[in-house]
Backbone as a ProteinNet text record, in pm:
[ID]
protein_1_A
[PRIMARY]
XXXXXXXXXXXXXXXXXXXXXXXXXXXXXXXXXXXXXXXXXXXXXXXXXXXXXXXXXXXXXXXXXXXXXXXXXXXXXXXXXXXXXXXXXXXXXXXXXXXXXXXXXXXXXXXXXXXXXXXXXXXXX
[TERTIARY]
2379.3	2386.3	2463	2565.4	2649.9	2586.7	2476.3	2406.7	2359.2	2325.8	2283.4	2399.6	2518.6	2633.1	2667.3	2648.1	2670.8	2567.3	2441	2334.9	2362	2403.5	2433.1	2549.3	2650.8	2765.5	2725	2641.5	2593.5	2512.6	2423.4	2340.4	2426.5	2526.3	2614.8	2690.4	2743.5	2817.2	2728	2609.4	2517.3	2468.1	2434.2	2383.9	2488	2616	2723.2	2728.9	2685.4	2691.5	2559.2	2459.4	2326.6	2330.1	2272.9	2259.5	2167	2186.2	2101.9	1952.8	1878.3	1733.6	1686.2	1776.7	1736.9	1716.4	1633	1617	1647.6	1702.8	1736.3	1611	1586.8	1474.4	1517.3	1637.7	1689.4	1842	1896.1	2041.2	2072.9	2165.6	2211.2	2339.5	2341.1	2455.4	2498.1	2624.9	2681.6	2734.6	2685.7	2724.3	2775	2902.5	2961.7	2913.4	2905.6	2855.4	2949.3	3074	3169	3185.1	3102	3113.8	3059.5	2991.6	2939.2	2819.1	2739.9	2623.7	2497.5	2395.3	2265.8	2180.2	2155.5	2084	1949.3	1868.7	1738.3	1754.6	1850.9	1877	1926.8	2011.5	2062	1948.6	1859.1	1744.7	1656	1631.9	1550.1	1615.9	1745.1	1818	1822.9	1840.5	1845.9	1714.3	1603.2	1472.3	1458	1500	1490.6	1584.5	1706.4	1808.6	1789.5	1707.7	1686.5	1599.6	1522.5	1430.1	1504.1	1451.3	1508	1632.3	1661.5	1777.8	1730.5	1820.8	1781.9	1744.6	1767.3	1733.2	1600.9	1531.7	1405.3	1308.8	1256.9	1163.3	1230.1	1361.8	1429.4	1434.2	1458.4	1469.3	1616.7	1650	1783.6	1772.9	1849.6	1852	1987.1	1984.5	2107.2	2135.3	2252	2297.2	2397.5	2360.1	2453.7	2569.9	2688.1	2807.8	2859.7	2864.1	2912.2	3062.6	3108.9	3252.5	3318.8	3438.4	3517.5	3662.6	3725.9	3866.2	3948.6	4078.9	4170.5	4296.4	4340.8	4464.9	4576.8	4671.7	4782.6	4869.6	4904.8	4990.4	4929.8	4801	4742.6	4641.1	4609.5	4518.7	4372.7	4336.8	4197.3	4114.7	3991.5	3897.9	3779.2	3725	3610	3532.3	3409.4	3324.2	3348.4	3411.2	3447.5	3330.8	3213.2	3096.7	3105.5	3010	3004.2	2974	3058.8	3187.4	3282.5	3377.2	3461.9	3560.4	3568.8	3668	3779.6	3891.2	4000.4	4113.6	4082.6	4178.1	4139.8	4236.9	4210.9	4155.2	4040	3985	4063.5	4152.7	4232.1	4359.9	4445.1	4576.6	4586.5	4485	4485.8	4562.1	4618.2	4694.6	4605.9	4658.9	4587.7	4658.9	4765.4	4841.3	4831.5	4863.4	4858.6	4721	4617.5	4480.4	4437.5	4378.3	4336.1	4184.3	4120.7	3976.9	3957.8	3891.3	3866.9	3741.1	3644.4	3521.2	3455.2	3359.9	3284	3293.1	3384.8	3398.2	3346	3283.7	3237.5	3132.5	3138.6	3035.2	3048.2	2979.3	2998.8	2870.3	2855.9	2743.8	2777.6	2692.3	2720.5	2642.2	2530.1	2451.8	2351.8	2318.8	2212.3	2122.9	1994.2	1897.2	1824.7	1838.3	1781.7	1641.2	1563.6	1425.5	1417.9	1316.9	1297	1380.7	1462.1	1546.5	1463.2	1435.2	1351.6	1414.2	1544.3	1610.5	1563.8	1525.3	1482	1347.8	1260.1	1129.5	1144.1	1252.9	1274.5	1344.7	1384.1	1454.7	1354.6	1383	1290.3	1282.1	1173.5	1149.2	1229.6	1301.7	1375.5	1489.8	1540.5	1660.9	1773.8
2489.5	2355	2361.6	2281.8	2286.9	2219.4	2150	2090	2195.9	2315.7	2422.8	2464.6	2477.7	2516.2	2405	2281.1	2169.5	2174.1	2195	2203.1	2316.4	2431.7	2545.4	2514.4	2445.2	2409.3	2310.4	2213.2	2116	2187.9	2275.5	2349.5	2434.5	2500.2	2583.2	2499.1	2385.9	2299.2	2246.5	2202.3	2146.5	2256.7	2373.4	2484.3	2528.7	2523.9	2560.9	2467.9	2344.1	2243.8	2229.5	2308.5	2295.7	2330.1	2242.7	2278.6	2399.8	2483.3	2602.5	2567.4	2634	2616.2	2491.4	2406.9	2282.2	2305.1	2222.1	2222.7	2081.9	2075.8	1946.1	1885.2	1759.9	1686.2	1622.4	1565.2	1505.1	1502	1505.6	1505	1387.2	1303.1	1190.5	1232.5	1210.4	1248.4	1128.9	1089.8	982	1043.9	991.1	1045.5	931.4	938.6	837.6	852.2	738.8	742	816.9	838	912.6	1057.6	1101.7	1236.8	1343.9	1304.6	1402.3	1478.5	1413	1476.7	1401.1	1475.4	1416.1	1421.8	1306.4	1306.4	1378.3	1361.3	1429	1580.3	1626.7	1770.9	1825	1746.8	1788.9	1798.6	1700.8	1704.1	1824.9	1853.7	1969.7	2098.9	2113	2233.2	2244.3	2131.6	2129.8	2183.4	2136.2	2182	2333.3	2386.1	2531.1	2610.1	2561.9	2635.8	2632.3	2542.5	2530.1	2640.2	2707.6	2810.6	2914.4	2940.6	3041.9	2998.5	2870.4	2817.8	2719.2	2675.7	2572.7	2439	2428.7	2306.8	2317.6	2431	2451.6	2337	2274.7	2163.6	2028.2	2023.7	1895.7	1816	1686.5	1597.3	1567.4	1552.9	1509.7	1364.1	1279.6	1137.6	1107	1074.4	1048.3	898.3	864.1	724.9	709.1	634.4	617.3	525.8	559.4	479.2	429.4	299.3	237.6	253.5	277.9	290.3	152.6	152.1	30.5	67.2	-8.8	15.1	-108.2	-85.2	-196.8	-178.2	-287.2	-289.2	-321.4	-231.6	-254.2	-373.9	-390.9	-503.8	-642	-660.9	-795.8	-803.2	-691	-682	-714.6	-718.2	-743.7	-618.3	-637.2	-527	-545.3	-433.1	-438.7	-308.1	-315.2	-197.1	-136.4	-18.7	38.2	92	109.2	157.9	306.5	352.3	492.9	502.9	560.7	618.9	509.2	546	444.4	379.6	247.1	170.8	138.7	208.7	194.3	105.7	18.8	-83.9	-212.9	-275.5	-395.1	-507.6	-564.1	-675.8	-806.1	-806.5	-926	-930	-827.8	-828.3	-727.4	-642.6	-545	-417.3	-407	-287.8	-164.5	-57.8	70	169.4	124.4	208.1	146.7	222.8	175.3	124.3	189.2	158.7	262	214.6	301.6	295.6	413.1	416.4	407	301.4	281.3	353.4	366.7	437.9	486.9	575.8	626.5	776	842.2	988	1061.1	989	1048.5	1156.5	1254.5	1357.4	1409.6	1342	1372	1358	1446.3	1437.1	1324.4	1222.4	1108.7	1116.4	1189.6	1202.4	1317	1374.5	1475.2	1434.3	1430.5	1398.4	1527.1	1566.8	1693.1	1672.8	1781.4	1775.1	1698.3	1613.7	1532.8	1406.3	1382.5	1263.3	1148.3	1044.4	934.4	857.4	866.5	794.9	848	974.1	1032.8	974.6	946.2	891.1	753.4	683.8	549.5	551.8	668.8	679.9	665.4	578	560.8	686.2	698.5	814.2	809.7	701.3	685.5	784.5	801.5	881.6	791.4
4006.2	3952.4	3820.4	3807.8	3689.2	3567.6	3586.3	3471.9	3372.9	3422	3330.8	3240.7	3296	3212.3	3113.5	3153.4	3060.5	2948.5	2984.7	2884.2	2785.9	2836.5	2748.7	2654.3	2704.5	2620.4	2512.1	2545.5	2446.5	2338.9	2381.3	2286.7	2194.3	2249.3	2167.4	2063.8	2107	2014.6	1903	1938.9	1838.6	1745.8	1799.2	1716.6	1614.4	1651.8	1558.3	1437.6	1456.2	1348.5	1272.9	1311.2	1250.3	1102.1	1017.1	875.8	864	763.3	747.5	747.2	832.7	838.6	910.5	955.9	1022.7	1171.5	1230.8	1375.4	1425.8	1542.9	1602.1	1662.9	1631.3	1690.1	1821.6	1822.5	1944.8	1943.2	2063.2	2082.8	2174	2131.3	2213.7	2284.9	2414.8	2495.9	2580.5	2566.7	2648.7	2777.9	2892	3022.1	3110	3147.4	3234.7	3377.8	3446.6	3584.4	3679	3638.2	3720.6	3674.5	3581.4	3525.9	3619.5	3725.1	3820.1	3767.8	3682.9	3622.1	3664	3703.3	3736.5	3610.1	3545.7	3417.1	3418.7	3523.9	3528.3	3535.1	3612.6	3622.3	3488.1	3421.5	3291	3189.4	3189.3	3096.8	3122.9	3249.3	3286.3	3237.1	3262.6	3220.3	3068.1	3002.1	2855.8	2797.7	2850.6	2802.9	2818.4	2932.2	2955.5	2864.2	2847.9	2774.2	2622.7	2573.1	2428.3	2369.4	2452.2	2402.2	2318.3	2199.8	2111.6	2035.9	2037.3	1964.9	1858.6	1768.7	1671.4	1737.5	1866.9	1939.5	2014	1999	2067.7	2037	2143.7	2127.2	2108.1	2106.2	2085.8	2215.9	2201	2316.3	2343.1	2469.4	2508.7	2550.1	2485.2	2518.6	2581.8	2709.2	2783.7	2781.9	2730.5	2729.2	2842.7	2948.8	3059.9	3020.8	3069.1	3043.5	3178.2	3192.9	3316.1	3328.1	3449.2	3473.8	3464.8	3409.6	3399	3427.1	3515.4	3550.9	3517.2	3496	3469.2	3552.9	3611.9	3687.3	3589.2	3575.1	3482.1	3521.9	3650.8	3686.4	3658.8	3689.7	3671.7	3557.9	3493	3377.8	3409.8	3536.3	3571.6	3545.7	3496.1	3475	3567.7	3617.7	3706.2	3699.3	3750.3	3760.1	3898	3903.3	4033.2	4115.2	4052.6	4124.6	4155.4	4236.7	4273.2	4420.9	4503.8	4466.8	4420.1	4334.6	4273.8	4371.5	4363.9	4438.8	4340.3	4353.4	4257.5	4308.3	4402.9	4444.7	4372.7	4309	4229.9	4317	4277.9	4354.3	4332.2	4232.5	4205.7	4286.6	4269.6	4334.6	4448.1	4464.5	4572.2	4542.3	4423.6	4387.4	4387.9	4442.6	4439.9	4350.7	4288.1	4195	4056.3	3956.5	3817.4	3777.6	3828.2	3789	3686	3577.3	3468.1	3456.1	3448.2	3420.4	3269.8	3225.5	3082.7	3036.2	3124.2	3090.1	3218.2	3199.3	3312.5	3331.8	3259.7	3273.2	3149.2	3057.7	2932.1	2954.7	2869	2858.9	2717	2624	2482.8	2403	2306.5	2212.8	2117	2113	2025	1894.7	1892.9	1769.8	1783.4	1669.3	1661.3	1545.9	1571	1466.7	1430.1	1303.8	1257	1205.2	1193.1	1146	1015.4	1007.3	887.5	883.9	986	991.8	1048	968.1	1015.8	1131.2	1150	1260.5	1395.3	1400.4	1526.7	1571.9	1478.8	1512.6	1575.9	1543.5	1597.4	1732.7	1780.1	1907.2	2020.7	2118.5	2229.4	2316.8	2389.7	2474.5	2603.9	2631.5	2756.2	2766	2889.2	2911.9	2941.3
[MASK]
+++++++++++++++++++++++++++++++++++++++++++++++++++++++++++++++++++++++++++++++++++++++++++++++++++++++++++++++++++++++++++++

């Protein structure tokens, strides 16, 4: 399962930025619906991979990002869904379609120990 390698990469990136002596309370990760990631599997792997790191005991908060496409010829935007339908529902074009969102896989925030913003973060994924 590639979610483990993603979790390890996130942990490595966040640990590199850790202030001296700080531990991460929670990590926010934006995950696009077309990124090919199963959020529950990623959360499970993240919990396992955090052991012995500055992120040990931290929470992973996954923010889903809906896919959005735009047809260049007619400028119509739509949600292509999953699997993605990349034919324009307006003009029928299947070329010159641009994905505006939905492939994200990025750390958007890290809340370090003692950061009151982390306490206000909901328990949802």
